Coordinates of C-alpha atoms in Angstrom, one line a residue:
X1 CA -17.6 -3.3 -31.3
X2 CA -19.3 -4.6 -27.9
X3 CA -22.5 -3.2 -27.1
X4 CA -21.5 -4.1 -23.1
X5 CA -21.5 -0.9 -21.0
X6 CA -17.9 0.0 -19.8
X7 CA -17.7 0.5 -16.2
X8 CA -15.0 2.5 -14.4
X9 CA -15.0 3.9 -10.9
X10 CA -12.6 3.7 -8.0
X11 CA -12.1 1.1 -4.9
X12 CA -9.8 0.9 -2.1
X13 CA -9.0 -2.1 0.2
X14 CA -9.3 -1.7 4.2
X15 CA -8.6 -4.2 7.1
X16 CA -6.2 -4.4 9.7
X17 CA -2.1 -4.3 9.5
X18 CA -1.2 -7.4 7.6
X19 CA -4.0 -8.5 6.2
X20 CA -3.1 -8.5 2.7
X21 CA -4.3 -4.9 1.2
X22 CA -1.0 -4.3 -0.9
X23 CA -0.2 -7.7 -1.7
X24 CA -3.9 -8.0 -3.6
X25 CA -3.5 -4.6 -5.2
X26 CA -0.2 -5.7 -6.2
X27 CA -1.8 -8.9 -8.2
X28 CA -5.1 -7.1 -9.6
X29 CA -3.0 -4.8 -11.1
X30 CA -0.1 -7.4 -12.5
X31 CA 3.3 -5.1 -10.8
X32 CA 4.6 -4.3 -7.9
X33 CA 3.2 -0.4 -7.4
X34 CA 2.3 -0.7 -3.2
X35 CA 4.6 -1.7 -0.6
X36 CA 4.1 -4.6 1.5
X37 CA 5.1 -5.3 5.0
X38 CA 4.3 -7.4 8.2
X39 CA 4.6 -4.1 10.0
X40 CA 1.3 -2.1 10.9
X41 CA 1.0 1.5 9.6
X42 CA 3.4 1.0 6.1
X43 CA 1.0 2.1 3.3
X44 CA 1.7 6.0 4.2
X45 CA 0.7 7.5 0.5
X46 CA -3.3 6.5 -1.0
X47 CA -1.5 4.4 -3.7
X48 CA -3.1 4.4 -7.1
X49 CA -3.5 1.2 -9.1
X50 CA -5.3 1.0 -12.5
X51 CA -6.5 -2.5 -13.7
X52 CA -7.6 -1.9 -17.3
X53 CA -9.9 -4.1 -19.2
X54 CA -12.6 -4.9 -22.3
X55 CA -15.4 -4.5 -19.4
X56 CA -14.2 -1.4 -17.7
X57 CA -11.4 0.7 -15.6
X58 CA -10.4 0.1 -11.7
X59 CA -8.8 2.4 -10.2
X60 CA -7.5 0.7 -6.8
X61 CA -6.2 2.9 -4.3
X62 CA -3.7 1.7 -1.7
X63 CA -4.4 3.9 1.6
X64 CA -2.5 3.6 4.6
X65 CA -4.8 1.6 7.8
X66 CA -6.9 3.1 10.0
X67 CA -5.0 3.7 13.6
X68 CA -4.8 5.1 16.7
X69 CA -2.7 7.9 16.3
X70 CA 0.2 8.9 18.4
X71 CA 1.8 11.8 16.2
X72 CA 0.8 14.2 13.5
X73 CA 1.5 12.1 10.6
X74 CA -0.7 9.1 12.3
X75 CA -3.7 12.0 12.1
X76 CA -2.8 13.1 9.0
X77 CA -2.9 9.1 7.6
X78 CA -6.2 9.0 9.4
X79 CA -7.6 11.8 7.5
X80 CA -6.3 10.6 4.4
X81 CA -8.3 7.6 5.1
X82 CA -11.3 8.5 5.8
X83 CA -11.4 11.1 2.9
X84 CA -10.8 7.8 0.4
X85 CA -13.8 6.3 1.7
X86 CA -16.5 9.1 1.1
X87 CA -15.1 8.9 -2.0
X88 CA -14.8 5.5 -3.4
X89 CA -17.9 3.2 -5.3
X90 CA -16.4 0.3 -3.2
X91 CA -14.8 -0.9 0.0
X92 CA -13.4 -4.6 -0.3
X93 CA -13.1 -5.1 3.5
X94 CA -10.0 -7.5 3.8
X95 CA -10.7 -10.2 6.2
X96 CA -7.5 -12.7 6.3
X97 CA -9.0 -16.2 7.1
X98 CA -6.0 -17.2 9.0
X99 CA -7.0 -14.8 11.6
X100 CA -10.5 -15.2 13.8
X101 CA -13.0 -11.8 13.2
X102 CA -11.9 -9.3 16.2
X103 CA -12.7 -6.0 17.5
X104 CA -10.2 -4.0 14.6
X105 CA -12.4 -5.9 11.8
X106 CA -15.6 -4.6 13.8
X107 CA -14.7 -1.0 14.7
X108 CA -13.2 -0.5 10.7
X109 CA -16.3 -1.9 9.3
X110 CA -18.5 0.4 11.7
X111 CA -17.0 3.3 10.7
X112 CA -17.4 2.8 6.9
X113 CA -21.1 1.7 7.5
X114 CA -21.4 5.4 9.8
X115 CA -21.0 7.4 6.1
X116 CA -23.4 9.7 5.1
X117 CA -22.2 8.6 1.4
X118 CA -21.5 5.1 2.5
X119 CA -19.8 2.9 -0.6
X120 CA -20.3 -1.0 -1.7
X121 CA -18.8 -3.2 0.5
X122 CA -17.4 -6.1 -0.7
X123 CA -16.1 -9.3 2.0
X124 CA -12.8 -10.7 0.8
X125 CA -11.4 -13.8 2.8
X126 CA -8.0 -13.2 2.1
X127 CA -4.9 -15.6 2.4
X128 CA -6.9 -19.2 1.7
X129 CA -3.7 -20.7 1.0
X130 CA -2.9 -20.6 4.6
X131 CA -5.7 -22.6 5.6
X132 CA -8.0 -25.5 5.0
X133 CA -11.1 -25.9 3.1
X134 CA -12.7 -25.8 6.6
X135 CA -11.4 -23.0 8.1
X136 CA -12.4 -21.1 4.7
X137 CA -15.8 -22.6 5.2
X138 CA -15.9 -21.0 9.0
X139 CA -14.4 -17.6 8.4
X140 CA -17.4 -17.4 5.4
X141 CA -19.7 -18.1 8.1
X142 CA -18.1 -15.6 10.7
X143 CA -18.3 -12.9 8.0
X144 CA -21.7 -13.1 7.2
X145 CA -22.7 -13.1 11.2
X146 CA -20.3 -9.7 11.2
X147 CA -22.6 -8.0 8.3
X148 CA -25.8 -9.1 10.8
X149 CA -24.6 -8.0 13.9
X150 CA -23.5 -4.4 12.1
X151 CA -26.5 -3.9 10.3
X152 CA -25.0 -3.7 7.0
X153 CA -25.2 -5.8 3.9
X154 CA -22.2 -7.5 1.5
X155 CA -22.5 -6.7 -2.1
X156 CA -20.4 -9.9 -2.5
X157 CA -18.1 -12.9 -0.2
X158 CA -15.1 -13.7 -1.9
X159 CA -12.7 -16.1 -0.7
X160 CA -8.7 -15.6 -2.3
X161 CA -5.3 -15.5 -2.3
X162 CA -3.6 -13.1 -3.7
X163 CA -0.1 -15.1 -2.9
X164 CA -1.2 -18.1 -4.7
X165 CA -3.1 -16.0 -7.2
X166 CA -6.2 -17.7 -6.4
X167 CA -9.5 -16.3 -7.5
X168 CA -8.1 -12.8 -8.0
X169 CA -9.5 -12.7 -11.4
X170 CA -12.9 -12.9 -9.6
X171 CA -11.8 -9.8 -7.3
X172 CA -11.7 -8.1 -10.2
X173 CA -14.9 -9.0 -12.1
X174 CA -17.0 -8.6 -8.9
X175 CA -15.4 -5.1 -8.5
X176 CA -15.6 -3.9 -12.0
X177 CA -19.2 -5.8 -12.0
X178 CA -20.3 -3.1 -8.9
X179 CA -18.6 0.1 -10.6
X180 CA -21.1 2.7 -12.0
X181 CA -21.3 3.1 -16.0
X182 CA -18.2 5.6 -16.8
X183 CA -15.5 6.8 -19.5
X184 CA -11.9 5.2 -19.0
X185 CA -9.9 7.7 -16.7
X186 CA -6.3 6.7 -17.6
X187 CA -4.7 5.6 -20.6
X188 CA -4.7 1.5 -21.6
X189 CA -1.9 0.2 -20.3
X190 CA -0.5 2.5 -18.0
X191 CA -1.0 0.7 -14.1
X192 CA -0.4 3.7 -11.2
X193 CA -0.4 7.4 -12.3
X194 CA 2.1 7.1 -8.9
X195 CA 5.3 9.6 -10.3
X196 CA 8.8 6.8 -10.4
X197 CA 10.6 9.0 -7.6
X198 CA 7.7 8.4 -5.2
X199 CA 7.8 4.6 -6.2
X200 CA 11.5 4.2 -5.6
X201 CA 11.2 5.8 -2.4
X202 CA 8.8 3.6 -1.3
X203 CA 10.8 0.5 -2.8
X204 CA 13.6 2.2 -0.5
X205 CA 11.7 2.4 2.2
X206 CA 10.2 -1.5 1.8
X207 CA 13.3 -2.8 2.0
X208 CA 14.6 -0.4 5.4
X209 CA 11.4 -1.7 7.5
X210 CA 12.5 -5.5 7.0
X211 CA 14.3 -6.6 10.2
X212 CA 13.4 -3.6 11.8
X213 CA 12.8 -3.4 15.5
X214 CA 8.8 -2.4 16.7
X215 CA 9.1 1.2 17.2
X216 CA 11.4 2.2 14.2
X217 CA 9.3 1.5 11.4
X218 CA 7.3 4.7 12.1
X219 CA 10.0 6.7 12.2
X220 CA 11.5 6.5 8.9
X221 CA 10.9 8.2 5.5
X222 CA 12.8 8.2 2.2
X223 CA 13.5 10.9 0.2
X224 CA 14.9 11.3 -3.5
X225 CA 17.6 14.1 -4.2
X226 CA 18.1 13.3 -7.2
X227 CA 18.1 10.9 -10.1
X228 CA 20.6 11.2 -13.1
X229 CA 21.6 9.2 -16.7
X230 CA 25.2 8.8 -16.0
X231 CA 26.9 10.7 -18.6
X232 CA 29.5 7.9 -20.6
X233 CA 27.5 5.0 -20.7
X234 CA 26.5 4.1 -24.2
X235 CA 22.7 4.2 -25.2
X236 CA 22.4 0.7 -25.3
X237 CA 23.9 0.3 -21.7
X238 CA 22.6 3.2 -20.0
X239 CA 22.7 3.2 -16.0
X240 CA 20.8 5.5 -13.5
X241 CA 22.1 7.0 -10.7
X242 CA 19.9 7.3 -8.0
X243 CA 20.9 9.1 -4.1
X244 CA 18.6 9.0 -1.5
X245 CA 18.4 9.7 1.7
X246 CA 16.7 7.8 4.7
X247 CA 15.6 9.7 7.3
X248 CA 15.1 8.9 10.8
X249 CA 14.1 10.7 14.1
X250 CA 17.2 10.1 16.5
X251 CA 20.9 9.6 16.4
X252 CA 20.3 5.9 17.6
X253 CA 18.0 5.3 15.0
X254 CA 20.3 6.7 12.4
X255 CA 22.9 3.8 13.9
X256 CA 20.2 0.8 14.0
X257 CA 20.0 1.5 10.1
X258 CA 23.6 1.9 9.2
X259 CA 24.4 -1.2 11.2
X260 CA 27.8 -2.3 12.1
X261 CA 30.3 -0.6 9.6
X262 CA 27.6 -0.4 7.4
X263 CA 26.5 -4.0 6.9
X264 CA 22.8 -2.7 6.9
X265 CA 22.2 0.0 4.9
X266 CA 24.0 -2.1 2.1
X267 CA 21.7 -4.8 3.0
X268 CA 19.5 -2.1 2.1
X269 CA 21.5 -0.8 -0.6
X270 CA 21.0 -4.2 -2.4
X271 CA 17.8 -5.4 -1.6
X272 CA 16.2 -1.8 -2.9
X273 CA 18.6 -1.7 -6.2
X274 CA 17.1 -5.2 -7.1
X275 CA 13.2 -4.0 -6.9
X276 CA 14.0 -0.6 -8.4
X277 CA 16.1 -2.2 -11.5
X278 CA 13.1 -4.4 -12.0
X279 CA 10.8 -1.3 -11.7
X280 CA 12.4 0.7 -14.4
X281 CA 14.2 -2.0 -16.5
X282 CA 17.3 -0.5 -16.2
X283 CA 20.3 -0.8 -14.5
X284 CA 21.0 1.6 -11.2
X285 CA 23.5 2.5 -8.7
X286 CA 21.6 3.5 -5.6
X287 CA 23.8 5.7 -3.4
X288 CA 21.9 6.1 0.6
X289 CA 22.8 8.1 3.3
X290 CA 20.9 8.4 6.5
X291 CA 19.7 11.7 7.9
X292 CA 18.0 12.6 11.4
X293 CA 15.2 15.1 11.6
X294 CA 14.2 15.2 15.2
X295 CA 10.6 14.3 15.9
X296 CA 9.7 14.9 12.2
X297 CA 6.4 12.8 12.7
X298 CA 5.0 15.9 14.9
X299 CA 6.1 18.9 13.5
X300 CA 4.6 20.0 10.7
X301 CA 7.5 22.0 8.7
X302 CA 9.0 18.6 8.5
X303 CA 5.6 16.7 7.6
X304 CA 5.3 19.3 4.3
X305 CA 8.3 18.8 3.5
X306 CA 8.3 15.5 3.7
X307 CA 5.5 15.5 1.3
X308 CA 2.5 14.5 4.1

């Protein structure tokens, strides 16, 4: 038996679109459980991520990027947001190196440091691999100037790359390191209390925003009808049928994603079967169809039912 305290608590990771949130939550916690995409606004659900071990319990959540909103759900996400923040131990404030400090970083950090109940803040200089020892050297520099000119103070720098897998392990230690004393909250073992249907859909929906132009990505969703054994397969080869259904918001939209005599949504079809497959570890057959809900990002009877 250790006499070492165990250390549990919860974290989330904030910072502009694309600057490498999901893809480090992704590698602390060892699978694929958040959705990653060069498009702003994809995180739409606060993710959970458990990284489990001798030392303590984080509990990573995956929330969706502070915006300015233009519908309903974009307010919604914004609450959902904030309401992580007040509640988390600590903030690692994702600062991609291969990008200079601008106004986003500032105004993100701001708000954070506004908190009556304001949590840890870690610096993380994300994606190192991109750049040289240098540039890493600079952006360390330009980090600690941002903490001055806000008034606020890093618990701890940490340069990685969560592509390369570089210095993650620290992430993790530093986090777990700044967590309060406190019992394990989830089972060993088990890495997002996230139910499968709500992971599938965002597997779905992963592989519908690739290619995508600008102003579609907001408008889709993914929903699960239903999943189901199919019946005659033996037990040792069983396969899963899943149908869902991607919705969008207008009858062009609906044809952008079916594509020409449905090259696309099998595009989609295949790409989504791969990651869900690998998700479960069994076979699937992923039957999509695409729906229209006009406008569903500002009307509310479509928001709740849409789960938001």
């Amino acid at each position: 038996m250790t006499d070492q305290p165990f250390h549990s608590g919860f974290a989330c990771f904030v910072g502009r679109p694309n600057a490498g949130k999901s893809t480090l939550t992704n590698a602390l916690v060892g699978q694929k459980i958040a959705i990653a995409s060069s498009k702003p606004q994809t995180t739409r659900h606060a993710v959970r991520g458990i990284v489990t071990c001798d030392s303590g319990q984080l509990v990573l959540i995956d929330t969706p990027g502070l915006h300015r909103p233009r519908t309903l759900l974009g307010e919604r996400l914004n609450e959902m947001v904030r309401e992580t923040w007040s509640e988390v131990d600590v903030v690692g404030v994702c600062l991609p190196c291969d990008q200079r400090i601008g106004p986003g970083d500032r105004y993100i950090v701001s708000q954070i440091a506004e908190l009556s109940n304001r949590p840890l803040l870690v610096a993380l200089a994300t994606k190192t691999d991109l750049v040289s020892k240098e540039r890493v050297l600079s952006h360390l520099v330009d980090i600690s100037a941002l903490a001055d000119e806000l008034g606020i103070q890093w618990a701890e720098v940490v340069p990685c790359s969560a592509l390369n897998n570089d210095q993650v392990d620290t992430v993790r230690d530093v986090l777990l390191r700044l967590l309060p004393e406190g019992p394990m909250y989830y089972p060993d073992g088990e890495v997002t209390d996230e139910p499968e249907e709500t992971l599938i859909a965002e597997l779905i929906r992963e592989a519908a925003l690739e290619g995508v132009r600008d102003e579609l990505p907001h408008s889709i969703a993914v929903v699960i009808d239903e999943i189901l054994p199919r019946p005659d397969r033996p037990e040792d080869k069983p396969l899963l049928d899943v149908f869902a259904s991607i919705v969008v918001e207008r009858d062009s939209q609906k044809g952008i994603i079916i594509g020409h005599k449905g090259s696309r949504l099998r595009e989609i079809g295949t790409a989504a079967r791969l990651q869900i497959n690998r998700l479960l570890g069994t076979p699937v057959h992923l039957s999509l169809h695409v729906k229209v809900l006009r406008e569903w990002q500002r009307d509310t009877k479509y928001l709740n039912r849409l789960g938001f």
